[in-house]
Coordinates of C-alpha atoms in Angstrom, one line a residue:
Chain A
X298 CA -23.0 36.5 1.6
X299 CA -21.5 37.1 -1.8
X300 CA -18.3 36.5 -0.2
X301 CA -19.1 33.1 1.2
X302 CA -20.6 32.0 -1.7
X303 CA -17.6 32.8 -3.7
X304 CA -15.4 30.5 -1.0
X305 CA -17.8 27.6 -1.0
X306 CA -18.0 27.7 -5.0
X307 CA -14.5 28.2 -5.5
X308 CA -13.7 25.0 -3.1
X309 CA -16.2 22.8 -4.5
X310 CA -14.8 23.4 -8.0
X311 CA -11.2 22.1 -6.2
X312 CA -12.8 19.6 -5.0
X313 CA -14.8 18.9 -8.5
X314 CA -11.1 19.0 -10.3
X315 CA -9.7 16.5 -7.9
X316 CA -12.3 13.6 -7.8
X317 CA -12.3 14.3 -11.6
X318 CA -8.4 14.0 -12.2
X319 CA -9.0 11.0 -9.4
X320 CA -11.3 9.1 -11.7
X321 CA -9.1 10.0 -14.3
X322 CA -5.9 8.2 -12.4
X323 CA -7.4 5.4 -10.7
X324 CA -9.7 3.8 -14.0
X325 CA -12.8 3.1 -11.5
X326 CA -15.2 5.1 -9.5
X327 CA -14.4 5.7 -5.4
X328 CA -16.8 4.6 -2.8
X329 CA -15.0 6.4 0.1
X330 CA -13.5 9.4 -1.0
X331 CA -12.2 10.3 2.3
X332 CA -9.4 7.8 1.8
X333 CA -8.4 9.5 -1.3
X334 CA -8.2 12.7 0.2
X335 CA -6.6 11.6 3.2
X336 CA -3.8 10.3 0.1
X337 CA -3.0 13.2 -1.1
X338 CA -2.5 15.2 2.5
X339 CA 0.5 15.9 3.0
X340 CA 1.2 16.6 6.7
X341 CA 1.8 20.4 6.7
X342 CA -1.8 20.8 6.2
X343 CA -2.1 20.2 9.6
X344 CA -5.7 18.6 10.0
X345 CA -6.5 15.7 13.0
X346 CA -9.3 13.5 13.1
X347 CA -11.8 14.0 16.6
X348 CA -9.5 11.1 18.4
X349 CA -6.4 13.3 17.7
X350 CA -4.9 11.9 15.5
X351 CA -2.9 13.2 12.1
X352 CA -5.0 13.3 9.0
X353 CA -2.3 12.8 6.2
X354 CA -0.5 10.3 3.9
X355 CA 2.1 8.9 6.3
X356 CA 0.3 6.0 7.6
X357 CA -1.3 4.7 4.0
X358 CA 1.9 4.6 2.7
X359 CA 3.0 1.8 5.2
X360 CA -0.6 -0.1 4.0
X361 CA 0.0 0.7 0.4
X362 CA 4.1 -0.1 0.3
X363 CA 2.5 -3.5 1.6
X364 CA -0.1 -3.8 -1.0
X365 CA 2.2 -3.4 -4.0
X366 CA 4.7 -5.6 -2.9
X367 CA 2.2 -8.3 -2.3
X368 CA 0.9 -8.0 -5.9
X369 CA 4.4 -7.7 -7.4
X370 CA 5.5 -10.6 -6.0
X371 CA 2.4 -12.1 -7.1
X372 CA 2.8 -11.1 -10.5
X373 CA 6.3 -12.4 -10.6
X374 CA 5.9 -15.0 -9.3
X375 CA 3.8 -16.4 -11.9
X376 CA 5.2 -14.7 -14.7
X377 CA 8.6 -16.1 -13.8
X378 CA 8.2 -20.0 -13.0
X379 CA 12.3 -20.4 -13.1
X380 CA 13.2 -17.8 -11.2
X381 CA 14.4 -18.9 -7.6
X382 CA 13.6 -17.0 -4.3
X383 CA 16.7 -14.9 -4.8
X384 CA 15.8 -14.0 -8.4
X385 CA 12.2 -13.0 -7.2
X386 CA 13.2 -10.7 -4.4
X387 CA 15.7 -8.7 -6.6
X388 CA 13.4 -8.3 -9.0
X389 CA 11.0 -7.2 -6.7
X390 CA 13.1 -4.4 -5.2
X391 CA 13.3 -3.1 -8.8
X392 CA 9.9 -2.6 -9.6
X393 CA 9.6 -1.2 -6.3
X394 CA 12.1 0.8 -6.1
X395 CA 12.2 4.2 -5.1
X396 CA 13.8 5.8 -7.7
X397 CA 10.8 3.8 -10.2
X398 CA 8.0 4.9 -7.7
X399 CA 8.8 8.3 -8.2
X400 CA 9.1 8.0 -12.0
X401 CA 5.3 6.4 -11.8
X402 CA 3.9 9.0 -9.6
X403 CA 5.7 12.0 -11.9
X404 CA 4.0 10.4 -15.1
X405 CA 0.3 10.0 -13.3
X406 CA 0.6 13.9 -12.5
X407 CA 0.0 13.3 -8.6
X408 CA 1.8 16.1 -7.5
X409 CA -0.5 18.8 -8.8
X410 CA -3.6 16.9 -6.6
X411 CA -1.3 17.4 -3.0
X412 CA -3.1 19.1 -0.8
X413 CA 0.1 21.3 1.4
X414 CA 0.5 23.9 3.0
X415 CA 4.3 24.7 1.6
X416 CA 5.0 25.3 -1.9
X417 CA 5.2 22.8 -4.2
X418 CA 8.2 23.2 -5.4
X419 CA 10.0 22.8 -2.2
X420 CA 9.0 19.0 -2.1
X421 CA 12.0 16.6 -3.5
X422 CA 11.4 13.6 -5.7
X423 CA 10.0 11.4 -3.4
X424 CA 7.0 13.3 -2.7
X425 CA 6.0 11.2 -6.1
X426 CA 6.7 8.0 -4.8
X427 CA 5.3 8.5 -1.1
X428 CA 1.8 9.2 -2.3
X429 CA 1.8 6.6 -5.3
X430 CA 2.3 4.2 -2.6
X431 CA -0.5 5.9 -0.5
X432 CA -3.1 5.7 -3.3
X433 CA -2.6 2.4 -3.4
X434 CA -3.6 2.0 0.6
X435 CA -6.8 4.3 -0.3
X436 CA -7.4 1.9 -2.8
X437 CA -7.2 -0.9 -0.6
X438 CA -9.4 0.7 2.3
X439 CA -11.8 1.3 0.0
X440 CA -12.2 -1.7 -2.6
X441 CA -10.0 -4.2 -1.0
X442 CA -7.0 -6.3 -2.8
X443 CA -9.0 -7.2 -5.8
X444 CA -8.8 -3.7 -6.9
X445 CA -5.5 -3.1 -5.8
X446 CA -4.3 -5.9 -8.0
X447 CA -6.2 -4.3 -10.9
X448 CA -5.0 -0.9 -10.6
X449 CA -1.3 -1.9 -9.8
X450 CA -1.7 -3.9 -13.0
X451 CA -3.5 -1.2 -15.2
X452 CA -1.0 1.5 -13.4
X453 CA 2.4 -0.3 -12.9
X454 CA 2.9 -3.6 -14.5
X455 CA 1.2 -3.4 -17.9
X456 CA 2.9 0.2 -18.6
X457 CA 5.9 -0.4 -16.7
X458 CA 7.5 -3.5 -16.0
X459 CA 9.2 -5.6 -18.7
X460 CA 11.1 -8.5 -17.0
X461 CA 13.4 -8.6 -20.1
X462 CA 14.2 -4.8 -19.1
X463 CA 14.6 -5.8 -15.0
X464 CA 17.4 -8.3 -15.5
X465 CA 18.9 -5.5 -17.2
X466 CA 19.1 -6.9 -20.5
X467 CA 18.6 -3.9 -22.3
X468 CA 21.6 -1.6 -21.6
X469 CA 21.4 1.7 -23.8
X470 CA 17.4 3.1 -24.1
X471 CA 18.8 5.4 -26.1
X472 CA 21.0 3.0 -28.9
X473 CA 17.1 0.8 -28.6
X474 CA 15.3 3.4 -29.7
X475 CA 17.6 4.4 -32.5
X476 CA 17.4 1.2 -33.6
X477 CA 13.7 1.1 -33.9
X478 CA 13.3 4.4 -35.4
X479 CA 15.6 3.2 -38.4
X480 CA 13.7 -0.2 -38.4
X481 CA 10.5 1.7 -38.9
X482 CA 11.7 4.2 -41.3
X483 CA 10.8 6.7 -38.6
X484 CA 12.9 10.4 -38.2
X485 CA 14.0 11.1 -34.7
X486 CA 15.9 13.9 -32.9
X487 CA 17.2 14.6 -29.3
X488 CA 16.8 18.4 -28.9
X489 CA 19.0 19.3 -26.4
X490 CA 19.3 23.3 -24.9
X491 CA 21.3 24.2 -21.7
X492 CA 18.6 24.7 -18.7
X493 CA 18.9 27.6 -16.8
X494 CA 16.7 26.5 -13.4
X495 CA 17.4 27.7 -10.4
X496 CA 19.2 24.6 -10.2
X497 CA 22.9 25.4 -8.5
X498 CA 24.3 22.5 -10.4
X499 CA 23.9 23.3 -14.2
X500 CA 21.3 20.9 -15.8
X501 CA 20.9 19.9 -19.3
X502 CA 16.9 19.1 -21.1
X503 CA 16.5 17.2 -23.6
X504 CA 13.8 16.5 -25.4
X505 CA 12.6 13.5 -27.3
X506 CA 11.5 14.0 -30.9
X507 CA 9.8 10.8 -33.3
X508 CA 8.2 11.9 -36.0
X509 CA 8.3 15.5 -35.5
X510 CA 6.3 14.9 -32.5
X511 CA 7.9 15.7 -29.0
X512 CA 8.0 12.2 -27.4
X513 CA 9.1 12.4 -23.5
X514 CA 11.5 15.3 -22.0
X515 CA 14.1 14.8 -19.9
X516 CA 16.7 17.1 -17.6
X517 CA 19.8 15.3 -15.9
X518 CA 23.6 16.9 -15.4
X519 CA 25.2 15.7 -18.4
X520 CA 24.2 15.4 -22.1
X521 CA 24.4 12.0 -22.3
X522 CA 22.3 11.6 -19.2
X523 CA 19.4 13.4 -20.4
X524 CA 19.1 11.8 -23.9
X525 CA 19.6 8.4 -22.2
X526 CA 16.6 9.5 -19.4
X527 CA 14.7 10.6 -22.4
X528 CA 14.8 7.6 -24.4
X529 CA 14.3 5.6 -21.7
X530 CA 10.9 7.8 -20.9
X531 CA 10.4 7.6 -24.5
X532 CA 10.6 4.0 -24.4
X533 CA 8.0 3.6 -21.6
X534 CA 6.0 5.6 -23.8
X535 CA 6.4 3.2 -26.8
X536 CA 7.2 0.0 -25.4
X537 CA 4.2 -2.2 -26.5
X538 CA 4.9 -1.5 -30.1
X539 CA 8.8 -1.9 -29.3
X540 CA 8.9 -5.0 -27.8
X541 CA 7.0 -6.1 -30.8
X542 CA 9.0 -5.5 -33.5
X543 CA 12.4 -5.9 -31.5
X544 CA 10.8 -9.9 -30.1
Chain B
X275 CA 1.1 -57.4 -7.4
X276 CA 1.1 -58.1 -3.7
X277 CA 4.0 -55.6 -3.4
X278 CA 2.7 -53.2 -5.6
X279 CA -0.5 -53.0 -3.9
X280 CA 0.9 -52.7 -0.6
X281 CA 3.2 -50.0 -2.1
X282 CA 0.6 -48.2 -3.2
X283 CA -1.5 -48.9 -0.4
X284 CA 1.0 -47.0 2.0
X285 CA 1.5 -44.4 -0.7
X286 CA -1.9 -43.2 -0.5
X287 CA -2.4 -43.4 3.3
X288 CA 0.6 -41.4 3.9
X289 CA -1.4 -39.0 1.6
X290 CA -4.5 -39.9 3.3
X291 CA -2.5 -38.6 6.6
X292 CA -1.0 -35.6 5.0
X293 CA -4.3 -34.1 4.2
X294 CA -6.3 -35.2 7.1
X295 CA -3.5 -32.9 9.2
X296 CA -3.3 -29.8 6.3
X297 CA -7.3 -29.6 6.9
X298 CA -6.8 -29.3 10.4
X299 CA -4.0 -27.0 10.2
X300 CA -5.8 -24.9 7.6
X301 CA -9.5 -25.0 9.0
X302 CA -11.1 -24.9 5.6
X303 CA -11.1 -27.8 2.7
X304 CA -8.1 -27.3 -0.1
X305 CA -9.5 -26.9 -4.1
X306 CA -6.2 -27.4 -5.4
X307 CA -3.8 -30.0 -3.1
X308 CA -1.4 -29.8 -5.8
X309 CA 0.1 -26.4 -4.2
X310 CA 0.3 -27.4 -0.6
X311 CA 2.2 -30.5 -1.7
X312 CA 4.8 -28.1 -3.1
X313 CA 4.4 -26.0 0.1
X314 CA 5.9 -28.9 2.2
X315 CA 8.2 -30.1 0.2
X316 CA 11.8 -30.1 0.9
X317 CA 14.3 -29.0 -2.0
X318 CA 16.3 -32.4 -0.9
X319 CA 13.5 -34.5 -2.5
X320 CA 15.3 -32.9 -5.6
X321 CA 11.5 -33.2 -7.8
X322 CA 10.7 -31.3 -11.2
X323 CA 8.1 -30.3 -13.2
X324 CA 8.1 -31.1 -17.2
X325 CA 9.7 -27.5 -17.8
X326 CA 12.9 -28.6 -15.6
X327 CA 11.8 -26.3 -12.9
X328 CA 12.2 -27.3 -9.2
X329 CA 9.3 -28.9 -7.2
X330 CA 10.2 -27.5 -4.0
X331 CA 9.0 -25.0 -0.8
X332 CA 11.3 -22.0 -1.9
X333 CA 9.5 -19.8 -4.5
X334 CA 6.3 -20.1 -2.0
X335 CA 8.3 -18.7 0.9
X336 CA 8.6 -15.6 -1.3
X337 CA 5.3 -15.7 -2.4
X338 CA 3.9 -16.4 1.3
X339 CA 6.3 -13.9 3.0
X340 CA 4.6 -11.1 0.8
X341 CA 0.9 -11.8 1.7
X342 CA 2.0 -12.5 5.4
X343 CA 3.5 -9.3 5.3
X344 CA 0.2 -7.5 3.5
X345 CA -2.5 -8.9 6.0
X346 CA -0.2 -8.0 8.7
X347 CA 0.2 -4.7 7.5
X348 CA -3.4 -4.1 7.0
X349 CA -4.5 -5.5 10.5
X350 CA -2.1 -3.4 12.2
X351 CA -3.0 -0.5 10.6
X352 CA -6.8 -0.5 11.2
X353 CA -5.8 -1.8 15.0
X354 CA -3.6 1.1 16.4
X355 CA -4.5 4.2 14.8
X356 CA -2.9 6.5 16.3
X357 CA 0.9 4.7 15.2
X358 CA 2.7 6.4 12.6
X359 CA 4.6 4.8 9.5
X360 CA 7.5 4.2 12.0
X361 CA 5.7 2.4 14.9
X362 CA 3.8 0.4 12.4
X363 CA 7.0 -0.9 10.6
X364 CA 8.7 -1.7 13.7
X365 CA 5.5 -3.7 15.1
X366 CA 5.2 -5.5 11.6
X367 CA 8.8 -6.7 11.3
X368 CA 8.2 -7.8 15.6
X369 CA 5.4 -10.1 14.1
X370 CA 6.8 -11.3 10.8
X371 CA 10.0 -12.2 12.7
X372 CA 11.9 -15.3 12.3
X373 CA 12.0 -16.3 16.0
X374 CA 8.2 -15.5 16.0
X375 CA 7.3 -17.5 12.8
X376 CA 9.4 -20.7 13.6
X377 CA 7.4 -20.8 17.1
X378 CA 4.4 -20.5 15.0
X379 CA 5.9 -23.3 12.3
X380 CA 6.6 -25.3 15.0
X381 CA 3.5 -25.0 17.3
X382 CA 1.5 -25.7 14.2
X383 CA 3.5 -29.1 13.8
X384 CA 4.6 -28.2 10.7
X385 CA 7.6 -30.2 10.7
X386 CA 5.5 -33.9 10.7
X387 CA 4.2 -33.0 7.3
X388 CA 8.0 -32.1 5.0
X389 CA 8.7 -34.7 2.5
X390 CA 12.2 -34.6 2.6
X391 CA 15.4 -36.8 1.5
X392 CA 17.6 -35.7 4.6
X393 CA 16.9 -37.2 7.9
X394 CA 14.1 -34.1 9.8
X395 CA 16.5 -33.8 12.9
X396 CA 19.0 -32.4 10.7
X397 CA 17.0 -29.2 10.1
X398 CA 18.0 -26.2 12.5
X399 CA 15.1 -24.2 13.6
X400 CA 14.4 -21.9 10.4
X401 CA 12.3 -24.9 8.6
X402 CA 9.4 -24.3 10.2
X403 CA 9.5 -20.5 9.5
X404 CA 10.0 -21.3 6.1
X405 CA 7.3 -24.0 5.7
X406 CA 5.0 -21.5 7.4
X407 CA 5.7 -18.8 5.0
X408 CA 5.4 -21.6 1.7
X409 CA 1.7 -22.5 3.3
X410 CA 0.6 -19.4 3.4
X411 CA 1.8 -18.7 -0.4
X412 CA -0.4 -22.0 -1.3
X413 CA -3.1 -20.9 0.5
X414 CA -2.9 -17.7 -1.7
X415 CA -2.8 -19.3 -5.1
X416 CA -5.0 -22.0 -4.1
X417 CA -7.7 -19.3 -2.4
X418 CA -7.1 -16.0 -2.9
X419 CA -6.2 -12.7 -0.6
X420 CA -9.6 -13.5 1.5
X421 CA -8.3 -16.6 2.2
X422 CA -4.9 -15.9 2.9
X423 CA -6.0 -13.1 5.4
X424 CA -8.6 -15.3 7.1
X425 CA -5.6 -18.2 7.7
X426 CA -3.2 -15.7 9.1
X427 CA -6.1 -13.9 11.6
X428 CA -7.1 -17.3 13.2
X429 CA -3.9 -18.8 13.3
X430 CA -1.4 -15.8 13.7
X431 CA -3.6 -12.6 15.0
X432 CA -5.5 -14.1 17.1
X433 CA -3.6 -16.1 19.0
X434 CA -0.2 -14.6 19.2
X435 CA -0.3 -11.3 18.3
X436 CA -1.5 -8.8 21.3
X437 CA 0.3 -5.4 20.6
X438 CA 0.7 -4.5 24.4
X439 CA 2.6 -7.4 24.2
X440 CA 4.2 -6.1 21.0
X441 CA 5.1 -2.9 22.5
X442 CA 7.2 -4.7 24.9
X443 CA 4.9 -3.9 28.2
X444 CA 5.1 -7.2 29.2
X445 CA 8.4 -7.6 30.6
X446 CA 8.2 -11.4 32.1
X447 CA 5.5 -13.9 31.0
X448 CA 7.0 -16.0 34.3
X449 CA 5.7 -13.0 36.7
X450 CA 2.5 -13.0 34.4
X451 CA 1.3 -16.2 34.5
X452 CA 1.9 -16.3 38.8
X453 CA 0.0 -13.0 39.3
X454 CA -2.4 -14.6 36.9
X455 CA -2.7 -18.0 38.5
X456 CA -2.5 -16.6 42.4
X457 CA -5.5 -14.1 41.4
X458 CA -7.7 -16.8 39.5
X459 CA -6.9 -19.9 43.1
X460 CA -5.0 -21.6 40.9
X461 CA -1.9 -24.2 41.0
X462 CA 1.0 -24.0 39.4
X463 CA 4.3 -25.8 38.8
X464 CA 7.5 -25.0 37.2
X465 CA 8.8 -29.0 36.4
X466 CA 12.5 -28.8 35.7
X467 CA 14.7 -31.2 34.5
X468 CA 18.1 -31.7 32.8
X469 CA 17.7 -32.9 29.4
X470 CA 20.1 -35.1 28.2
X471 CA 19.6 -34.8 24.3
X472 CA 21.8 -35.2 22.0
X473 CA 23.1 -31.0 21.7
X474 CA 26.3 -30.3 22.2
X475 CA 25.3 -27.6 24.9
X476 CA 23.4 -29.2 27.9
X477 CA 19.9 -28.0 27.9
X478 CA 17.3 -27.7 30.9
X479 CA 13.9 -28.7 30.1
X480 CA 10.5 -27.0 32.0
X481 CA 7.3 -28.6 31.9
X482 CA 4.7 -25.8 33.3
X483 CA 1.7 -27.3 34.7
X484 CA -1.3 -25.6 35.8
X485 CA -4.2 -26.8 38.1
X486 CA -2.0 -30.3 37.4
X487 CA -2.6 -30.0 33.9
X488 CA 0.5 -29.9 31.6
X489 CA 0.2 -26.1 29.5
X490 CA 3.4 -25.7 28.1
X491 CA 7.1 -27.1 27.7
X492 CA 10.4 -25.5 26.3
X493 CA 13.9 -26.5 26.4
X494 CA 16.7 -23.7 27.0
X495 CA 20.4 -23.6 27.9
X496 CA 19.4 -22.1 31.4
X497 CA 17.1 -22.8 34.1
X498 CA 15.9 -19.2 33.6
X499 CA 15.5 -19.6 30.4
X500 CA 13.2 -22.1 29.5
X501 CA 10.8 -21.3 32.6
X502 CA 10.2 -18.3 30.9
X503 CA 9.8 -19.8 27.5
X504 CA 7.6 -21.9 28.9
X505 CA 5.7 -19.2 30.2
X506 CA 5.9 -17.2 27.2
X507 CA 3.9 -20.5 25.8
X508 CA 1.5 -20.9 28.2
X509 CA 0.6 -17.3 28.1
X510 CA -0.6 -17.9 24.1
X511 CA -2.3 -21.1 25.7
X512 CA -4.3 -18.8 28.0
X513 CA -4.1 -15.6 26.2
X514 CA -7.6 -14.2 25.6
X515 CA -8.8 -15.5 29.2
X516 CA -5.5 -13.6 31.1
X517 CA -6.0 -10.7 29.0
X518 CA -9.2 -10.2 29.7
X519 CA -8.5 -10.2 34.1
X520 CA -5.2 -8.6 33.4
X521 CA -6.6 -5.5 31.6

């Protein structure tokens, strides 16, 4: 009985840590927390509904991939009254890109709530991207597209996406948030050491310091690439009191 | 004054007309007419707003294309459960389709409504795709998603989209409609006649009667051809009451 007891408490404190960290992510409360869990399954874990079929993320990312374009193009749509048809779509495929998806999904931590049956560590980047998207198609099952908007909002665009920054207007993070720092009389400092990973290309981490506080942390295959992924983390991090003073 | 009157006299029963058909199309009253005016038309009419920004159809297509693309996501999703993220993309894109759209553009009557500079005969057959796509944008930022969604089930799910049919298991709609027609006692008639239009290519036209009603009627470059697109229509005619003695 002991032994039971000890399995049931241990996997309702899991379960405890991830609607907590849930709450944490999404800004609201769940109704259906099935959905969520059904997220962050990814499909080694093997489970099937009583109809047969696959319990995992696959299918919400189609619904959720849906869902945030819809309210991108929304959002752009209005905040760009000039911008033709062609403007609109590449802008779209910016904010949804992949390579940004994955960038969102690393910052939100969603890789530590997977659910898997192989080691984490074996997943590539995408694994960030793939659920971010599926989240949002839990959040749409559940609450509908009013609460999709809000999250994608609260999640993505507020945080994220800078049209000024989309039509690639800012070139260099890196020379940007020199630039600030010395505007605002503030010390910074790219710490950069040699990474030995397991990695068989050698990497390079770099981390981000304003202030003497570490601001973001970067790796990447070249110096130059690291500080510049750094600052532009760092950036992200910063950006409503950049654009500010730069504007 | 006379001409003035009678100017604006016709000015506001051609608006008159225009909205008496958009209610009809839409099945619900407009709030805001100013969108759906934009939504029809044409970039030829060459209008702007009092930033300099174009009056025109375009930027709703994006718009549009985006929430078509959502609802369809979403119904397909909650319809075949057992599809995975590859079936479901492949079924969407069947739906969303150009061909598919401009039939549904042009079934609508969409066409009637453009205001347009150029002479309407001029258009090839992507206009009423397009206009299609711009409506259901309006409908968005005049409504909202619940809107949007309810527009594309009553006039896109539910009459033309049957995933059997989607899942190509419906070879011929010509061998459909006979089985259907010799099961159910009742006439039918392929009417074929060479149309002499003014296409450089010389088209056959098919008027498909059943019980001596007139169903459907398609023009083709073959014979073949446009009995079967006339099938093809008078299947969605007859859709829910073949379906239900087919299945």
């Amino acid at each position: 009985m002991g032994i039971i007891r000890n399995i049931l408490n241990s996997r309702s404190k899991k379960d405890g840590d991830f609607y907590m960290r849930l709450e944490k992510v999404l800004g609201f409360k769940p109704k259906h927390r099935k959905y969520y869990k059904k997220a962050f399954t990814h499909r080694s874990v093997n489970k099937r509904d009583s109809q047969g079929n696959a319990i995992n993320y696959e299918r919400l990312e189609f619904l959720g991939d849906a869902m945030l374009s819809a309210v991108i193009s929304s959002h752009l749509f209005n905040e760009v009254p000039s911008g033709d048809e062609g403007y609109l779509t590449k802008m779209r495929s910016k904010v949804v890109s992949r390579e940004h998806l994955n960038e969102l999904g690393k910052d939100l931590g969603l890789l530590k709530m997977v659910f898997t049956k192989i080691p984490k560590n074996n997943f590539g980047e995408n694994i960030y991207g793939n659920v971010f998207e599926a989240l949002v198609g839990a959040i749409f099952l559940d609450r509908g597209y009013k609460y999709c908007e809000r999250f994608i909002y609260y999640r993505v665009i507020e945080p994220y996406v800078d049209i000024e920054r989309l039509e690639g207007k800012i070139i260099s993070y890196k020379s940007l948030l020199i630039e600030w720092c010395q505007k605002k009389k503030k010390s910074f400092k790219f710490e950069v050491y040699e990474d030995t990973g397991n990695d068989a290309l050698k990497h390079f981490a770099v981390k981000l310091h304003i202030d003497n506080k570490v601001i973001a942390k970067a790796r990447a295959t070249s110096k130059k690439k690291a500080e510049e992924k750094a600052a532009k983390r760092g950036y992200f991090v910063l950006q409503r009191e950049i654009t500010k003073s730069v504007k």
